Each structure stands twice: as C-alpha cells, then as structure tokens.
Amino acid sequence: MLVLPLAAARAEPVRLVALGDSLTAGYGLPAAEAFPVKLQAALKARGHDVVIDNAGVSGDTASGGASRLDWSVPDGTQGVILELGANDALRGIDPAVTRKALDAALARLKERGIPVLLAGMLAPPNMGADYKARFDAIYPALASTYGVPLYPFFLDGVAGQGARLNQADGMHPTAEGVEVIVEKILPTVEAWLGTLKAGTPG
C-alpha cells in the first residue's frame, strides 16, 4: 500500500500578507475586527484554507510601506494584498512620489516572485481636480504595467457613508464598515486566490 508523506496528505494553507496602512491595521478597532482577520474568516467560510498576516502600520505612506516591505513580507509568503496611498492623498504628497514608491514595492515583490493584488485608492475631491486626476491614475497604470489584478477602490461602499460605516474621524471604517469592505472585495480576492492555487497569477 502506498503511504503518502504527511506533507503531501495534508495541504498547507495559502499564506498571504496584507501590507498596508491604518485601513489594513484596523485603526480604532479591536484586533479581531481588522480587515485581514475578517477577510481570512470570510475566505475560510467559503472553503479556502488561507492565513493572512496583518502587516498594516497606521500612518504609513506608500514610501513608508515600500521601505519596510522586505521585513514585513517574510519568505514563504504566497501572495500580498497591497493597500497603500491613502495617507499620501490626505497629506497632499506629490502623486509622482506615491507612484514611485508603489512602483518600487511592486518591482520588489515581482523580483521575489510573490504575486500581488493591488488595492487602489482615490484622492478626496477637496484636493482639487488636477491632483485627483494624477493620483487616481496611479493604480490602474501600475496594475497594467505589472500585470497584477486591481481592486479599484479599497473603501468602495464605505467612504462618505456616514457614522454607521465610519468612525468619528470620518476616515477609518467601523467594524461594520470593515464587513462591507470585505464583502465587496471578496470576489476579487477569490478570483486572485484561484490563480495562486493554479500557479497562474496575474
């Protein structure tokens, strides 16, 4: 009788890292309500064996996230959900600086052979039409350049939707807001996860 090694008989979970800012870290929420935790639970409920590490740091800009990428994304990581840029837009950082940092992060992850799902951000209207046009164009352009899937707006369905979905600062989601984010991004993450399992990311 053929006896399979334990490793072959029991598949290991897919190991992902959510690399981001306070929107990933779960600012103002209990750790159990943070986006990576809730997304992991939603995926497991749909039959996906995944582990998602929370590498969110509140206050991080795209440059900050890119600079800590190698120690935030350990060897053995099979995919990264990249969510950075919200703080850049809020602070009015030159979109060219944000784009350069995100480009560097994507290039480094490609160099390491780690697939990426890019979570986009949109600049608030009060930054002005020119700034918003330049900032908003960053994510589709980089997704096209690197051939990675793009979720166009991480806060879709939550931004500007009032106190039920947003904390008192009007910027960070409540626990219910995180649930909406997870519900909306889940089909994109599932499709991406399917490519990781099939060995055909991109």
Short mmCIF file of C-alpha atoms in Angstrom, two decimals:
data_model
loop_
_atom_site.label_atom_id
_atom_site.label_comp_id
_atom_site.label_asym_id
_atom_site.label_seq_id
_atom_site.Cartn_x
_atom_site.Cartn_y
_atom_site.Cartn_z
CA MET A 1 0.00 0.00 0.00
CA LEU A 2 1.26 3.45 -0.92
CA VAL A 3 1.54 5.74 2.10
CA LEU A 4 1.81 9.44 1.32
CA PRO A 5 4.06 11.64 3.44
CA LEU A 6 2.11 13.79 5.88
CA ALA A 7 3.01 16.96 3.98
CA ALA A 8 1.53 15.53 0.80
CA ALA A 9 -1.54 14.18 2.52
CA ARG A 10 -2.37 17.45 4.26
CA ALA A 11 -2.08 20.57 2.14
CA GLU A 12 -0.64 23.63 3.82
CA PRO A 13 -2.75 26.81 3.94
CA VAL A 14 -2.06 29.56 1.42
CA ARG A 15 -0.01 32.20 3.25
CA LEU A 16 -0.88 35.80 2.40
CA VAL A 17 0.24 39.15 3.77
CA ALA A 18 -1.90 42.30 3.81
CA LEU A 19 0.62 45.13 3.53
CA GLY A 20 -0.93 48.50 4.20
CA ASP A 21 -1.66 51.45 6.43
CA SER A 22 -4.28 52.04 9.16
CA LEU A 23 -7.05 50.72 6.89
CA THR A 24 -5.31 47.34 6.99
CA ALA A 25 -4.02 47.63 10.56
CA GLY A 26 -7.53 48.16 11.94
CA TYR A 27 -7.07 51.60 13.49
CA GLY A 28 -9.56 52.23 16.30
CA LEU A 29 -10.86 48.66 16.27
CA PRO A 30 -10.22 45.51 18.31
CA ALA A 31 -7.59 43.33 16.60
CA ALA A 32 -10.25 40.73 15.78
CA GLU A 33 -12.16 43.31 13.70
CA ALA A 34 -9.26 44.30 11.43
CA PHE A 35 -9.59 43.78 7.67
CA PRO A 36 -7.09 40.87 7.33
CA VAL A 37 -8.78 38.91 10.14
CA LYS A 38 -12.27 39.43 8.73
CA LEU A 39 -11.15 38.63 5.18
CA GLN A 40 -9.46 35.43 6.35
CA ALA A 41 -12.66 34.38 8.12
CA ALA A 42 -14.77 35.15 5.05
CA LEU A 43 -12.46 33.14 2.80
CA LYS A 44 -12.42 30.20 5.21
CA ALA A 45 -16.22 30.27 5.32
CA ARG A 46 -16.14 29.81 1.55
CA GLY A 47 -13.79 26.83 1.78
CA HIS A 48 -10.42 28.49 1.24
CA ASP A 49 -7.60 27.41 3.57
CA VAL A 50 -5.71 30.67 3.98
CA VAL A 51 -3.73 32.53 6.61
CA ILE A 52 -3.50 36.33 6.23
CA ASP A 53 -0.85 38.16 8.24
CA ASN A 54 -1.65 41.75 9.16
CA ALA A 55 1.27 43.96 8.05
CA GLY A 56 -0.64 47.20 8.35
CA VAL A 57 1.00 50.18 10.06
CA SER A 58 -1.13 53.19 10.93
CA GLY A 59 0.17 56.40 9.40
CA ASP A 60 2.25 54.71 6.73
CA THR A 61 2.61 56.41 3.38
CA ALA A 62 3.36 54.45 0.22
CA SER A 63 7.04 55.28 0.74
CA GLY A 64 6.93 54.03 4.34
CA GLY A 65 5.29 50.78 3.33
CA ALA A 66 7.73 50.21 0.49
CA SER A 67 10.72 50.84 2.75
CA ARG A 68 9.69 48.09 5.22
CA LEU A 69 8.48 45.61 2.62
CA ASP A 70 11.21 43.01 2.98
CA TRP A 71 10.82 42.59 6.73
CA SER A 72 7.02 42.89 6.59
CA VAL A 73 6.69 40.16 3.94
CA PRO A 74 8.53 37.05 5.12
CA ASP A 75 9.97 34.37 2.87
CA GLY A 76 7.34 31.77 2.09
CA THR A 77 4.61 34.36 1.51
CA GLN A 78 2.50 33.22 -1.44
CA GLY A 79 0.67 36.48 -2.14
CA VAL A 80 0.44 40.11 -1.00
CA ILE A 81 -2.60 42.36 -0.84
CA LEU A 82 -1.02 45.79 -1.27
CA GLU A 83 -3.08 48.63 0.24
CA LEU A 84 -1.12 51.89 0.45
CA GLY A 85 -1.56 55.50 -0.60
CA ALA A 86 -4.48 56.82 1.47
CA ASN A 87 -2.18 58.85 3.73
CA ASP A 88 -0.36 60.23 0.68
CA ALA A 89 -3.63 61.64 -0.65
CA LEU A 90 -4.69 63.05 2.71
CA ARG A 91 -1.34 64.81 3.10
CA GLY A 92 -1.22 66.08 -0.47
CA ILE A 93 2.01 64.25 -1.27
CA ASP A 94 3.05 64.65 -4.90
CA PRO A 95 1.43 61.74 -6.82
CA ALA A 96 4.78 61.21 -8.57
CA VAL A 97 6.30 60.32 -5.18
CA THR A 98 3.44 57.93 -4.37
CA ARG A 99 3.69 56.28 -7.76
CA LYS A 100 7.46 55.84 -7.44
CA ALA A 101 7.05 54.15 -4.04
CA LEU A 102 4.28 51.80 -5.20
CA ASP A 103 6.29 51.02 -8.33
CA ALA A 104 9.27 50.11 -6.12
CA ALA A 105 7.09 47.85 -3.94
CA LEU A 106 5.62 46.06 -6.95
CA ALA A 107 9.05 45.68 -8.54
CA ARG A 108 10.49 44.20 -5.35
CA LEU A 109 7.63 41.74 -4.94
CA LYS A 110 7.99 40.71 -8.58
CA GLU A 111 11.72 40.23 -8.03
CA ARG A 112 10.91 37.97 -5.08
CA GLY A 113 8.35 36.04 -7.12
CA ILE A 114 5.41 37.00 -4.89
CA PRO A 115 2.08 37.67 -6.64
CA VAL A 116 0.21 40.87 -5.76
CA LEU A 117 -3.39 42.02 -5.58
CA LEU A 118 -3.27 45.82 -5.77
CA ALA A 119 -5.92 47.65 -3.74
CA GLY A 120 -6.49 51.08 -5.23
CA MET A 121 -7.23 54.37 -3.53
CA LEU A 122 -8.94 57.54 -4.74
CA ALA A 123 -7.96 61.04 -3.69
CA PRO A 124 -10.65 63.07 -1.90
CA PRO A 125 -12.32 65.76 -4.05
CA ASN A 126 -11.08 68.57 -1.82
CA MET A 127 -7.54 68.01 -3.09
CA GLY A 128 -8.57 69.60 -6.39
CA ALA A 129 -9.32 68.16 -9.82
CA ASP A 130 -5.73 68.15 -11.10
CA TYR A 131 -4.33 66.40 -8.03
CA LYS A 132 -7.19 63.90 -8.02
CA ALA A 133 -6.73 63.05 -11.70
CA ARG A 134 -2.99 62.48 -11.24
CA PHE A 135 -3.40 60.46 -8.04
CA ASP A 136 -6.32 58.31 -9.19
CA ALA A 137 -4.43 57.30 -12.35
CA ILE A 138 -1.59 55.71 -10.37
CA TYR A 139 -3.22 52.39 -9.58
CA PRO A 140 -4.66 51.40 -12.98
CA ALA A 141 -1.37 52.35 -14.63
CA LEU A 142 0.77 50.27 -12.26
CA ALA A 143 -1.62 47.31 -12.39
CA SER A 144 -1.30 47.36 -16.17
CA THR A 145 2.49 47.75 -16.09
CA TYR A 146 3.00 44.82 -13.73
CA GLY A 147 0.11 42.66 -14.95
CA VAL A 148 -1.43 42.39 -11.48
CA PRO A 149 -5.14 42.39 -10.61
CA LEU A 150 -6.56 45.67 -9.34
CA TYR A 151 -9.38 46.27 -6.89
CA PRO A 152 -10.10 49.88 -7.93
CA PHE A 153 -11.11 51.48 -4.60
CA PHE A 154 -10.45 49.83 -1.24
CA LEU A 155 -13.09 51.95 0.54
CA ASP A 156 -15.82 51.31 -2.05
CA GLY A 157 -19.23 51.39 -0.36
CA VAL A 158 -17.79 52.85 2.85
CA ALA A 159 -16.16 56.22 2.11
CA GLY A 160 -18.56 59.07 2.80
CA GLN A 161 -21.30 56.75 4.02
CA GLY A 162 -21.78 58.23 7.48
CA ALA A 163 -21.34 57.16 11.08
CA ARG A 164 -22.62 53.60 10.72
CA LEU A 165 -19.70 52.63 8.49
CA ASN A 166 -17.12 55.24 9.51
CA GLN A 167 -15.54 56.18 12.81
CA ALA A 168 -15.86 59.70 14.23
CA ASP A 169 -12.86 60.91 12.19
CA GLY A 170 -14.80 60.19 9.00
CA MET A 171 -11.84 58.33 7.50
CA HIS A 172 -11.49 54.95 9.21
CA PRO A 173 -14.14 52.25 8.89
CA THR A 174 -16.11 50.94 11.84
CA ALA A 175 -16.34 47.17 12.36
CA GLU A 176 -19.46 47.25 10.20
CA GLY A 177 -17.56 49.24 7.60
CA VAL A 178 -14.85 46.57 7.51
CA GLU A 179 -17.56 43.98 6.88
CA VAL A 180 -18.70 45.98 3.84
CA ILE A 181 -15.13 46.27 2.54
CA VAL A 182 -14.65 42.51 2.91
CA GLU A 183 -17.97 41.72 1.22
CA LYS A 184 -17.16 43.94 -1.75
CA ILE A 185 -13.52 42.86 -2.24
CA LEU A 186 -14.20 39.15 -1.66
CA PRO A 187 -14.99 38.19 -5.31
CA THR A 188 -11.76 39.85 -6.48
CA VAL A 189 -9.72 38.13 -3.78
CA GLU A 190 -11.31 34.76 -4.55
CA ALA A 191 -10.53 35.08 -8.25
CA TRP A 192 -6.93 36.04 -7.43
CA LEU A 193 -6.64 33.19 -4.94
CA GLY A 194 -7.74 30.81 -7.67
CA THR A 195 -4.83 31.93 -9.85
CA LEU A 196 -2.40 31.42 -6.94
CA LYS A 197 -3.63 27.88 -6.38
CA ALA A 198 -3.43 27.15 -10.09
CA GLY A 199 0.05 28.66 -10.31
CA THR A 200 -1.06 31.27 -12.86
CA PRO A 201 -1.08 34.63 -11.01
CA GLY A 202 -1.52 37.82 -12.99
#
